[in-house]
Coordinates of C-alpha atoms in Angstrom, one line a residue:
X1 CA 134.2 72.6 139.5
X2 CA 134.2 69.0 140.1
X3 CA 137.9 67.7 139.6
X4 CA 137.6 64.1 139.9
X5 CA 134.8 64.2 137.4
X6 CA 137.4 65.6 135.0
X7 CA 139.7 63.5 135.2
X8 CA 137.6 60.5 135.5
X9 CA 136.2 62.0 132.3
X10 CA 139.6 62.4 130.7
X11 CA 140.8 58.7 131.5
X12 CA 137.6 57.4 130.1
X13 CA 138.2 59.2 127.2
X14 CA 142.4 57.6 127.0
X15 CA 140.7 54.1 127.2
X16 CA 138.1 55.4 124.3
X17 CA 141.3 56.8 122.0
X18 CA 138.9 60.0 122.2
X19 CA 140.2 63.5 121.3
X20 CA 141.3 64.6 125.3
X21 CA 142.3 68.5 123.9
X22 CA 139.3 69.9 125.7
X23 CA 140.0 68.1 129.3
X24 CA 143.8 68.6 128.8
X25 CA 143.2 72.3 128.5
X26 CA 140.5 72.7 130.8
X27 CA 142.7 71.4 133.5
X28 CA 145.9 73.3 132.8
X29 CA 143.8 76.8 132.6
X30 CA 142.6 75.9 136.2
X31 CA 145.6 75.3 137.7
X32 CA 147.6 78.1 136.0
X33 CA 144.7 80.4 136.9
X34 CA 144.6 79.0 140.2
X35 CA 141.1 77.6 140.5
X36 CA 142.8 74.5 141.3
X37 CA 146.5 73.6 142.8
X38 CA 149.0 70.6 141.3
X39 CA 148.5 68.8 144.4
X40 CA 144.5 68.7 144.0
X41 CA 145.6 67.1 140.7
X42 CA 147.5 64.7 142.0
X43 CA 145.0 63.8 145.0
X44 CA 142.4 63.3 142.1
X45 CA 144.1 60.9 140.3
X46 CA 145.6 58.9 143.5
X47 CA 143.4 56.1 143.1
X48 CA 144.7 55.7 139.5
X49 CA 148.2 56.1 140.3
X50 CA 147.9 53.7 143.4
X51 CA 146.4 51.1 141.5
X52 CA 147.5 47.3 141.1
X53 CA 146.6 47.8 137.8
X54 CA 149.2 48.1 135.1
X55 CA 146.8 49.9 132.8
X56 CA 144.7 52.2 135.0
X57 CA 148.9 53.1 136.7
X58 CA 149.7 54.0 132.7
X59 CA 146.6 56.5 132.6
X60 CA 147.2 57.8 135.2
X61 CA 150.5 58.9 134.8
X62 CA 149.3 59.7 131.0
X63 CA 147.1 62.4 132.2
X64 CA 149.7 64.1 134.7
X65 CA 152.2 64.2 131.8
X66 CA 150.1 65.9 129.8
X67 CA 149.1 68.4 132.1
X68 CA 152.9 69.1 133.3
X69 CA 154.0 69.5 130.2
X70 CA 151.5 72.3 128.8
X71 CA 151.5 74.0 132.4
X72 CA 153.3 77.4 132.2
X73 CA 156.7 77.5 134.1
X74 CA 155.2 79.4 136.8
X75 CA 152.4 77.3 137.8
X76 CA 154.7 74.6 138.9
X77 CA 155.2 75.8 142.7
X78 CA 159.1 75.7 143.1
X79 CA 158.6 73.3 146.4
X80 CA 156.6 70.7 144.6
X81 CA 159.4 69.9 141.9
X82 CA 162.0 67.8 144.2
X83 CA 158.8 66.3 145.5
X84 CA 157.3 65.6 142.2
X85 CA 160.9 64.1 140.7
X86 CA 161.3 61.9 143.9
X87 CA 157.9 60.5 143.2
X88 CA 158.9 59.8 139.5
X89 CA 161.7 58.4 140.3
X90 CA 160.5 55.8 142.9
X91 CA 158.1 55.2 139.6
X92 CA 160.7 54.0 136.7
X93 CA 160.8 50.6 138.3
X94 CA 157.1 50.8 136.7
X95 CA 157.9 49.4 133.3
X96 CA 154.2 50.4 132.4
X97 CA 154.6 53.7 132.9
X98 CA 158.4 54.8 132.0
X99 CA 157.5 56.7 128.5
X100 CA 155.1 59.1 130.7
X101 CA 157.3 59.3 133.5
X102 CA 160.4 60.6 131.4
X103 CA 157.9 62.9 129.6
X104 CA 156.5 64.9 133.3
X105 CA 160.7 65.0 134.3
X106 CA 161.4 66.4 131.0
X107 CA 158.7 68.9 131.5
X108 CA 160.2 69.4 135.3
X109 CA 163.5 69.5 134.3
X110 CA 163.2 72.8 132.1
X111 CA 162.1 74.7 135.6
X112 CA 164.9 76.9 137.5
X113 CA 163.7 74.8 141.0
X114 CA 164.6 71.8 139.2
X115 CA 168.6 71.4 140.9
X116 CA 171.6 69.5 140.6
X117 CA 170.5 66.9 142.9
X118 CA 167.5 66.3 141.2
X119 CA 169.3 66.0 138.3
X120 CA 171.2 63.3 139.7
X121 CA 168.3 61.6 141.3
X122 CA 167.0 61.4 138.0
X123 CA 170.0 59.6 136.5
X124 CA 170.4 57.4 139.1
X125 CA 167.3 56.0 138.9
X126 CA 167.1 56.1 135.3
X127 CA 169.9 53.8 135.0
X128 CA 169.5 51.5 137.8
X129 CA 166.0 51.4 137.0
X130 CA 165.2 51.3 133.4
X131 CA 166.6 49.1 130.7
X132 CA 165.9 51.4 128.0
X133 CA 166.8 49.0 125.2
X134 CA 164.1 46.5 126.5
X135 CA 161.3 49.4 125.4
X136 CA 160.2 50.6 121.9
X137 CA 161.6 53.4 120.2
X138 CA 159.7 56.6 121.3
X139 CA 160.9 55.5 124.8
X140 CA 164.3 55.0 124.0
X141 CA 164.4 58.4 121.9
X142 CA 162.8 59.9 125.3
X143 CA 165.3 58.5 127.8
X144 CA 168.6 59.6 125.1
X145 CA 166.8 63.3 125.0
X146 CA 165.8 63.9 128.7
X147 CA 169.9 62.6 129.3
X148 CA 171.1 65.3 126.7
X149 CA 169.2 67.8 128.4
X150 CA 170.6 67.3 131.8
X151 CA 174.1 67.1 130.7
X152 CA 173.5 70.4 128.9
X153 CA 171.2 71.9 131.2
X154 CA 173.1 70.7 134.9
X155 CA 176.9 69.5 134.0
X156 CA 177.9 70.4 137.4
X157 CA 175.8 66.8 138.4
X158 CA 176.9 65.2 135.3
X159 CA 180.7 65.6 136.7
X160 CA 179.6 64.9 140.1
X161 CA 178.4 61.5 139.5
X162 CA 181.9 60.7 137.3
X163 CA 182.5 57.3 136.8
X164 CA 178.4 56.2 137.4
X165 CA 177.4 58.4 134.4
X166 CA 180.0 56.9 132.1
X167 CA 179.2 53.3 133.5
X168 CA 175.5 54.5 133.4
X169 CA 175.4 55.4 129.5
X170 CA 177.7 52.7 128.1
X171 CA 174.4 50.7 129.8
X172 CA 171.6 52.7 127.9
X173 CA 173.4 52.2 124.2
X174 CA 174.2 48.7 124.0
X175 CA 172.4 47.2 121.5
X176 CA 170.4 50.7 120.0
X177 CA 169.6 49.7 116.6
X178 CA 167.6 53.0 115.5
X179 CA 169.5 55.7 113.8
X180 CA 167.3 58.6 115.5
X181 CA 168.1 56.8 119.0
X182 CA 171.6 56.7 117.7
X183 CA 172.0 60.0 116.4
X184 CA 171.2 61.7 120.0
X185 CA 173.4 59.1 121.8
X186 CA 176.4 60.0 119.2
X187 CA 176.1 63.7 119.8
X188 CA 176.0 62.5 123.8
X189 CA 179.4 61.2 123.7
X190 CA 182.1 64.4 122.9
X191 CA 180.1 66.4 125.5
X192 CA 180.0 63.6 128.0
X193 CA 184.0 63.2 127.3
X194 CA 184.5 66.8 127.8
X195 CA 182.7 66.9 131.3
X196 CA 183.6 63.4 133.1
X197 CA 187.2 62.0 132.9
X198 CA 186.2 58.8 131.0
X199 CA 190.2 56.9 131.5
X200 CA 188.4 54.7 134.1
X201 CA 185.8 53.3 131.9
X202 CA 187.7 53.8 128.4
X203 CA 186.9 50.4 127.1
X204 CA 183.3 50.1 128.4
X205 CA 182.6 53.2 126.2
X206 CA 184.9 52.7 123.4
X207 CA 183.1 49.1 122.7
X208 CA 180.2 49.9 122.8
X209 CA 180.8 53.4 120.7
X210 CA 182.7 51.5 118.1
X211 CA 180.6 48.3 117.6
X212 CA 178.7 50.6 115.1
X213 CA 181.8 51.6 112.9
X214 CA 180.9 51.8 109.7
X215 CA 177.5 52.3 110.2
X216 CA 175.2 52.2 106.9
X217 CA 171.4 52.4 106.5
X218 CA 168.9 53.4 103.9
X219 CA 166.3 56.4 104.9
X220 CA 163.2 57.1 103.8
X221 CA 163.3 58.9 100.9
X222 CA 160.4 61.9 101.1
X223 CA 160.5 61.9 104.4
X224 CA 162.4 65.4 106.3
X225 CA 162.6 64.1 109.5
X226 CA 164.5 61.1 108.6
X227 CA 168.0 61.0 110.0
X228 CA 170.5 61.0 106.7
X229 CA 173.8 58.4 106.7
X230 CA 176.2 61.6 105.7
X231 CA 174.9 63.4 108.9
X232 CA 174.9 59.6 111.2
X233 CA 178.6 59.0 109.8
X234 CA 179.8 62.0 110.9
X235 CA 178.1 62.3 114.4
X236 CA 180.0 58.2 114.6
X237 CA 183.1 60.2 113.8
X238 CA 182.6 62.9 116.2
X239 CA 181.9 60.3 118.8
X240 CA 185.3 58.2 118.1
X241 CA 187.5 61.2 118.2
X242 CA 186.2 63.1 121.1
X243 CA 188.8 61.5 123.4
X244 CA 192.5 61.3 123.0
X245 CA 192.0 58.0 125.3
X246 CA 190.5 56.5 122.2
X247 CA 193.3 56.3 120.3
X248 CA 195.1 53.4 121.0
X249 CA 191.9 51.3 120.6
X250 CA 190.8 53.0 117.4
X251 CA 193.7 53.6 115.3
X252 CA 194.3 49.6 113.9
X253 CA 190.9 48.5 113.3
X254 CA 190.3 51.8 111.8
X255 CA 193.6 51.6 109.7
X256 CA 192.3 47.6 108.7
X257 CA 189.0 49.3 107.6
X258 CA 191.0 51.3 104.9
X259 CA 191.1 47.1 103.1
X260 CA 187.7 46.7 102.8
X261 CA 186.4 46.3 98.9
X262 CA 183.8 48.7 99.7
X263 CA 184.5 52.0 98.4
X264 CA 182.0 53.7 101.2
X265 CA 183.7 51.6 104.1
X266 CA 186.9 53.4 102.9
X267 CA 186.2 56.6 102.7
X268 CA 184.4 56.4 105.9
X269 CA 187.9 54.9 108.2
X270 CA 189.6 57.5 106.2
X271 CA 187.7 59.8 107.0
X272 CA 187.7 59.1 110.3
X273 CA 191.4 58.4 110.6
X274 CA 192.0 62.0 109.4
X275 CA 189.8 63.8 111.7
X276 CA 191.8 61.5 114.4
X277 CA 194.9 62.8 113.6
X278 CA 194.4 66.3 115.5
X279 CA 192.4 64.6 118.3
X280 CA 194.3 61.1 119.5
X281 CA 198.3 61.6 120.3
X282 CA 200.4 61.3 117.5
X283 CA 202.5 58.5 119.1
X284 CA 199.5 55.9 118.2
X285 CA 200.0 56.0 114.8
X286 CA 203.5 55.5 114.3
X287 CA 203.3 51.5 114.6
X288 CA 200.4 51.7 112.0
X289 CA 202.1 54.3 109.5
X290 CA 203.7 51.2 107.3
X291 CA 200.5 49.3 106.8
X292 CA 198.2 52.8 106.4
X293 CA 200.9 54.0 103.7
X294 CA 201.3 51.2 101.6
X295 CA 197.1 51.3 101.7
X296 CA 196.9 54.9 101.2
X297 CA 199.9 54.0 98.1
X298 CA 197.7 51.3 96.9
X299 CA 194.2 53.0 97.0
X300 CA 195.8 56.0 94.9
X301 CA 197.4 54.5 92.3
X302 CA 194.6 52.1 91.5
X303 CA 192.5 55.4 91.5
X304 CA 189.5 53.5 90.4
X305 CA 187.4 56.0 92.6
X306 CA 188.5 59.9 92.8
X307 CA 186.6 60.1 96.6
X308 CA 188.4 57.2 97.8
X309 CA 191.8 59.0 96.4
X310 CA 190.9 62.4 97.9
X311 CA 189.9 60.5 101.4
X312 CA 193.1 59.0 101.5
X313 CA 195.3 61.8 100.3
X314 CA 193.9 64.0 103.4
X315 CA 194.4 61.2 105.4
X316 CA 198.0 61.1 104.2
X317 CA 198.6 65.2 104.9
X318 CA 197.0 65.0 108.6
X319 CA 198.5 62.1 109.8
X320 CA 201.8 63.6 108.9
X321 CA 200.9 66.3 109.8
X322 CA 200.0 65.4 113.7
X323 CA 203.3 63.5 113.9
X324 CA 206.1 65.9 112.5
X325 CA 208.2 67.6 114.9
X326 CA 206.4 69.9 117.4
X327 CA 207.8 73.7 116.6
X328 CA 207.6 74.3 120.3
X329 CA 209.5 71.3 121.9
X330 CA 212.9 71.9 123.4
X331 CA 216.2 71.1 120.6
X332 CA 216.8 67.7 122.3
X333 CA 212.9 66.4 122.1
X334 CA 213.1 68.2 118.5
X335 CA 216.1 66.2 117.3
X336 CA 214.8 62.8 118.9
X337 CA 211.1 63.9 117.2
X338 CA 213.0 64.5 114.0
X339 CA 214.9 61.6 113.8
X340 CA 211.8 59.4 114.1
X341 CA 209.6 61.3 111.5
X342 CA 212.5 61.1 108.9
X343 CA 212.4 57.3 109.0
X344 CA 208.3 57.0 108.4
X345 CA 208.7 59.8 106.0
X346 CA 210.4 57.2 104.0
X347 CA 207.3 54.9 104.2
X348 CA 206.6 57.7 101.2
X349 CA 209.7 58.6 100.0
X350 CA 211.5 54.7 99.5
X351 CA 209.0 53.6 96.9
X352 CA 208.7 57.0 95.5
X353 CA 212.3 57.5 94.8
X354 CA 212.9 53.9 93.6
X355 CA 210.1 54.8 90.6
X356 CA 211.7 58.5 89.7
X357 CA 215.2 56.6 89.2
X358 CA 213.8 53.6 87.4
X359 CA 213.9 53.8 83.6
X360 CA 210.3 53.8 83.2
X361 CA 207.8 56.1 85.9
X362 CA 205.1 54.8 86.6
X363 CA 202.3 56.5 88.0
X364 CA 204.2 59.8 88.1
X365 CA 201.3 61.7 88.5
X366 CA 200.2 59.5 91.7
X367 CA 203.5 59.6 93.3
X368 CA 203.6 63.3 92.7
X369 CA 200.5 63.4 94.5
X370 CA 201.7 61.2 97.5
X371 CA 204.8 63.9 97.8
X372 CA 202.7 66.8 97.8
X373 CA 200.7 66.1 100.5
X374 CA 203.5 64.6 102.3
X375 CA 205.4 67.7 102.0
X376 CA 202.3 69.8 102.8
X377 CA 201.8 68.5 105.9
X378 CA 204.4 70.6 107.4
X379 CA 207.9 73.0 107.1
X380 CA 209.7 70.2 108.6
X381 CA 208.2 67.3 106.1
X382 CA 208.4 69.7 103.0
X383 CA 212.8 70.3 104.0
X384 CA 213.2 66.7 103.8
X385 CA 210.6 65.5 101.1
X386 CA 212.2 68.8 98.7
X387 CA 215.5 67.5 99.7
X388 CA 215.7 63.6 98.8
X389 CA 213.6 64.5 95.3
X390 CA 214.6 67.6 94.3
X391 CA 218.1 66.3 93.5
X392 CA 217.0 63.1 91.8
X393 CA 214.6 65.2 89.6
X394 CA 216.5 67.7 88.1
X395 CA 219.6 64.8 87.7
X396 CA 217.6 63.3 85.5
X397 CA 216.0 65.9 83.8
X398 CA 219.5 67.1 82.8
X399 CA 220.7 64.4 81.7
X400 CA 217.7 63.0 79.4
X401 CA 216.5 64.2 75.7
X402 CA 213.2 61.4 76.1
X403 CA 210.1 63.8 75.9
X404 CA 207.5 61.9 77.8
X405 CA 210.2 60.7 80.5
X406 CA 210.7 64.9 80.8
X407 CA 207.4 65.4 81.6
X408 CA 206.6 63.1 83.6
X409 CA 209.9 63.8 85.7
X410 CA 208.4 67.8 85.5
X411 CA 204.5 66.5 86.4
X412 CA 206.0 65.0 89.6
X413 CA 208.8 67.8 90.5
X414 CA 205.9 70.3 89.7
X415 CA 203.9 68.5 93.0
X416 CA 207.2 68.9 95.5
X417 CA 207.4 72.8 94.0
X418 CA 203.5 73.3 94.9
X419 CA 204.3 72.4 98.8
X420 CA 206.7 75.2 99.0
X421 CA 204.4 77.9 97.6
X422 CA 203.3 78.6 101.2
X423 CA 205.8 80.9 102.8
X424 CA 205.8 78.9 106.2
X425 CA 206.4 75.8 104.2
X426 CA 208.7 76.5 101.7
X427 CA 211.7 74.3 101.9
X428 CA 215.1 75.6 102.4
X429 CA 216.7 73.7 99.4
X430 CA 215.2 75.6 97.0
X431 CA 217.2 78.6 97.1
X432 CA 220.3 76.5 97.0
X433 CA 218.8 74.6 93.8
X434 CA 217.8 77.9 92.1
X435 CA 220.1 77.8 89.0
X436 CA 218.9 74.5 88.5
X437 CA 215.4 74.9 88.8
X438 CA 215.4 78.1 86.6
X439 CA 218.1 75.9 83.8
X440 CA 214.9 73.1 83.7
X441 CA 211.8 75.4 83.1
X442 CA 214.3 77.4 80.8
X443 CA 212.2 80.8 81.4
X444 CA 213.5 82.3 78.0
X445 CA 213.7 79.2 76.0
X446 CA 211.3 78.2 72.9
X447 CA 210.0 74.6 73.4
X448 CA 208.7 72.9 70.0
X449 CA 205.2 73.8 70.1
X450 CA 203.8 71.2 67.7
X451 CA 200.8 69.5 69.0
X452 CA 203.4 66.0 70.2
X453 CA 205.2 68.5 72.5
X454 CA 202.0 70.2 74.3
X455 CA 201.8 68.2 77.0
X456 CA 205.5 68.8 78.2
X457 CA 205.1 72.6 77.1
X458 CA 202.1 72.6 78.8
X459 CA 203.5 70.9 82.3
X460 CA 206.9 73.0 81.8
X461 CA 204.6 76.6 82.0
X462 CA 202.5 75.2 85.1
X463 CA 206.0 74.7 86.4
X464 CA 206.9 78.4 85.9
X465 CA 204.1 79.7 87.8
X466 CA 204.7 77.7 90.3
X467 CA 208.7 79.6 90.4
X468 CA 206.5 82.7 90.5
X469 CA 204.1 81.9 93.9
X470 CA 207.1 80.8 95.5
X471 CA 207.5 83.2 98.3
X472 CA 210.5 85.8 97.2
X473 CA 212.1 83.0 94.7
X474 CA 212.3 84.9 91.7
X475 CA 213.9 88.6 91.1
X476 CA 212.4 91.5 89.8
X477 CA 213.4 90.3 86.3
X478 CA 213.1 86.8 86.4
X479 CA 209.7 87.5 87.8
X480 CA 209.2 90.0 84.8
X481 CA 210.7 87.1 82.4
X482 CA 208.8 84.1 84.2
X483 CA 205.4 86.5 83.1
X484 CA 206.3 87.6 79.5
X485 CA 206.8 83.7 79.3
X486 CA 203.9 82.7 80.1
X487 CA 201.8 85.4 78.6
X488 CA 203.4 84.9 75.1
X489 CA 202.2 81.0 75.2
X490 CA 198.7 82.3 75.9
X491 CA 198.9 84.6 72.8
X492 CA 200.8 82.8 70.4
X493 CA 198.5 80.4 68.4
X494 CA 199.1 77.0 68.9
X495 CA 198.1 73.8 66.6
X496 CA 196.8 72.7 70.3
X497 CA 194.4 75.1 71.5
X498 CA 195.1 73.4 75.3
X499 CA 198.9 75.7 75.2
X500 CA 196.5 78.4 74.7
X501 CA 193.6 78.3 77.6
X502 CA 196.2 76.6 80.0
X503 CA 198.8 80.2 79.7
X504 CA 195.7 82.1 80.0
X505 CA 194.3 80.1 83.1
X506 CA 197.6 80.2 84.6
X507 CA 197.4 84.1 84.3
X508 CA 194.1 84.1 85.4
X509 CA 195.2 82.3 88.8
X510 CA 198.5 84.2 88.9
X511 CA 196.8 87.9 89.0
X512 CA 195.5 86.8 92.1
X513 CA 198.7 86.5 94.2
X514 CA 200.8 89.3 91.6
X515 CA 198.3 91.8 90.6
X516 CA 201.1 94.4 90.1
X517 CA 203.3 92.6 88.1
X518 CA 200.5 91.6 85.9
X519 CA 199.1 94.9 85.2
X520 CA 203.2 96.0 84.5
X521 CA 203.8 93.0 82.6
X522 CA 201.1 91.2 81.1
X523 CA 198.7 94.1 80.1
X524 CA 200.7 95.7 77.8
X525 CA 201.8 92.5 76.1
X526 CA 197.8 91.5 75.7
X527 CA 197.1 95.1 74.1
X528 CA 200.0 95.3 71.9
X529 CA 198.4 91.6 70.2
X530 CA 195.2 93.4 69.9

């Protein structure tokens, strides 16, 4: 077997664009059967890897990539790996030859012999070495996959190098513009958070991370291998709320984002916002809750989009959520914590309560929704959210006759009722407030049931199964009565069919959570119609 003909044989056929399968395989069987060692390989094409010129460097280089990366694992000998990384490494200077080079040390790296100090090596030189952004895509895609590789193959030298490898990445992304690129980088970044302590360098990574924020292309449609926006959005996300250090750099231009016209731009910082809450410390979003509330306010009760609303309403819940009072924290930190979170509740609560006492409501069903999640968010916001409404509601139920301002009052005191439902939310008020609550849904009471009154009916029986879910509200008979109730709405015809198939959807819901009391109750009621 002559080897140089070979390969002189397979580099003539590179320069030709020939089909090389036949000289790629022959070479791999010898060495892997051991008619011929790696370092024979290597010896043969010296005078192609030694040359002055660029070209015959590249083909060289070409041709040993090739053959390390078909090789089996175990015709690498274990003592030619740190040699065969140092002499790659000395190589990335090479601009020529970079893609080929990362391509034989991501064939390397996937061997047991390759260590933690090659690793390192490895990204040492990469980064002093090789500005990836200078080179085309498949290059840049090569250099982001052989880093993910190491960090998930050898963290132990991904921590050693600390600060370098931080320093090292922010270096590699600046200025990627292709969302395949990206979408490697952006997975990069949580799992490089979680191994290196990135304080240091916080800004150097934050800038660069965030200078894509929101990110928008078009993909190719037809294509499956295309990178989706959904998926590249959400790796962006991932990436600016891996680290708590982020916070205090992301939280106001994110919050600003929420006032762009575009409806995608909004979803997206809300989005983003609400992941943040459970990731960045709560404390950064306190001199931002105004501005983000009166947004969130605005954005609902425009509701010219139902995603924007639903972005911003879980926005709303988590970011009160992260910063009510910590159930763990000692009783003077909880009365200092409480204290604070009472006065940006009422970033909600001031403007809601101004439109339940005014003599028009508007938006009920919008401020209704702003309270629920709100009091959702946690025991300690549903207390004080049930408590500054609850009282204002029923006031004014009792003391007006005006239909439509009743149900509107009801459509929003139904929402604060919901938040309770939740036995680990449900506010203490509420048992206090019983006699009232159970005087304004008037379980035993006939409501006019001509098709002007069917909204109010309607909203006034959604309000009694509510009474029912609430966690050990009701007695045995009140529960019984609450049922009967509602059962006799969804039997009874109605001139509007809506009483109907709302009493029966209630029930439908309600056997769920009371399957006992509807079999007692309901069942027999149902078969004595029939």
């Amino acid at each position: 077997m002559d080897i140089q003909r070979l390969v002189d044989a397979y580099i003539i056929g590179l320069g030709d664009n020939s089909d090389n399968t036949s000289f790629r395989q022959a070479l791999v069987d010898h060495i892997a059967k051991g008619d011929m060692s790696l370092l024979e390989l290597v010896q043969a094409l010296g005078g192609y890897l030694a040359s002055e010129e660029a070209s015959r460097r590249s083909k060289g280089l070409h041709v040993l990539a090739d053959v390390l990366t078909d090789l089996p694992q175990d015709a690498i000998p274990a003592q030619a790996t740190a040699k065969l990384v140092q002499f790659f490494c000395s190589r990335l200077s090479d601009s020529t030859c970079v893609s080929y080079i990362l391509t034989s040390i991501e064939a390397l790296q996937r061997l047991p012999s390759f260590t933690n100090k090659c690793s390192t090596d490895v990204l040492r030189a990469l980064f002093k070495e090789v500005h990836v952004q200078s080179f085309q895509h498949s290059t840049r895609s090569a250099a982001y996959g052989l880093l993910d590789q190491i960090i998930q193959n050898h963290p132990q030298a991904v921590k050693e190098m600390g600060d370098d490898m931080v320093l090292g990445f922010a270096q590699m992304l600046d200025g990627e513009k292709d969302p395949r690129s990206l979408m490697i980088a952006f997975q990069i970044i949580p799992k490089l958070a979680e191994l290196v302590d990135i304080k240091n360098n916080v800004e150097d990574i934050f800038e660069v991370i965030f200078c894509y924020f929101p990110i928008t292309f078009k993909n190719r449609e037809g294509d499956p291998s295309t990178i989706s926006p959904d998926s590249l959005k959400k790796a962006l996300r991932a990436a600016i709320t891996c680290s708590p250090y982020f916070g205090t750099m992301a939280v106001k231009p994110l919050v600003e984002k929420t006032t762009a016209a575009s409806s995608s731009v909004k979803i997206d910082a809300y989005g983003t916002l609400a992941a943040a809450a459970s990731a960045y410390d709560s404390k950064v979003f306190i001199p931002e809750m105004e501005t983000l509330v009166e947004q969130i306010r605005e954005d609902v009760e425009m509701a010219s989009d139902d995603k924007v609303v639903d972005a911003a309403l879980e926005t709303l819940e988590a970011v009160y959520r992260a910063i009510s009072p910590a159930v763990d924290s000692n009783e003077s930190d909880q009365a200092s914590d409480m204290n604070e979170t009472a006065t940006l509740l009422d970033y909600v609560l001031k403007d809601s309560i101004f439109q339940l006492t005014a003599d028009e409501i508007k938006n009920p069903d919008q401020i209704g929704k702003l309270l629920l999640v709100t009091a959702r968010s946690s025991a300690y916001n549903c207390n004080v959210i049930s408590d500054a409404v609850l009282p204002i509601v029923i006031e004014r139920l009792e003391s007006t006759e005006v239909l439509t301002l009743r149900r509107e009052l009801m459509d929003v005191l139904n929402y604060v009722l919901s938040a309770s439902c939740d036995a680990n939310r449900k506010a203490e008020c509420l048992e206090a407030d019983k006699d009232n609550l159970l005087n304004v849904y008037r379980l035993d009471a006939s409501v006019p049931l001509d098709k002007e009154y069917s909204f109010l009916h309607i909203t006034r029986l959604k309000g009694i199964a509510l009474l029912i879910l609430l966690p050990n509200f009701l007695s045995h008979d009140e529960l019984s009565l609450a049922l009967r109730t509602i059962s006799q709405a969804a039997i009874e015809r109605n001139e509007d069919e809506n009483v109907n198939k709302e009493a029966t959807h209630l029930l439908v819901q309600l056997a769920q959570s009371t399957p006992e009391q509807i079999k007692a109750t309901v069942l027999p009621l149902f078969l004595d119609a029939l």
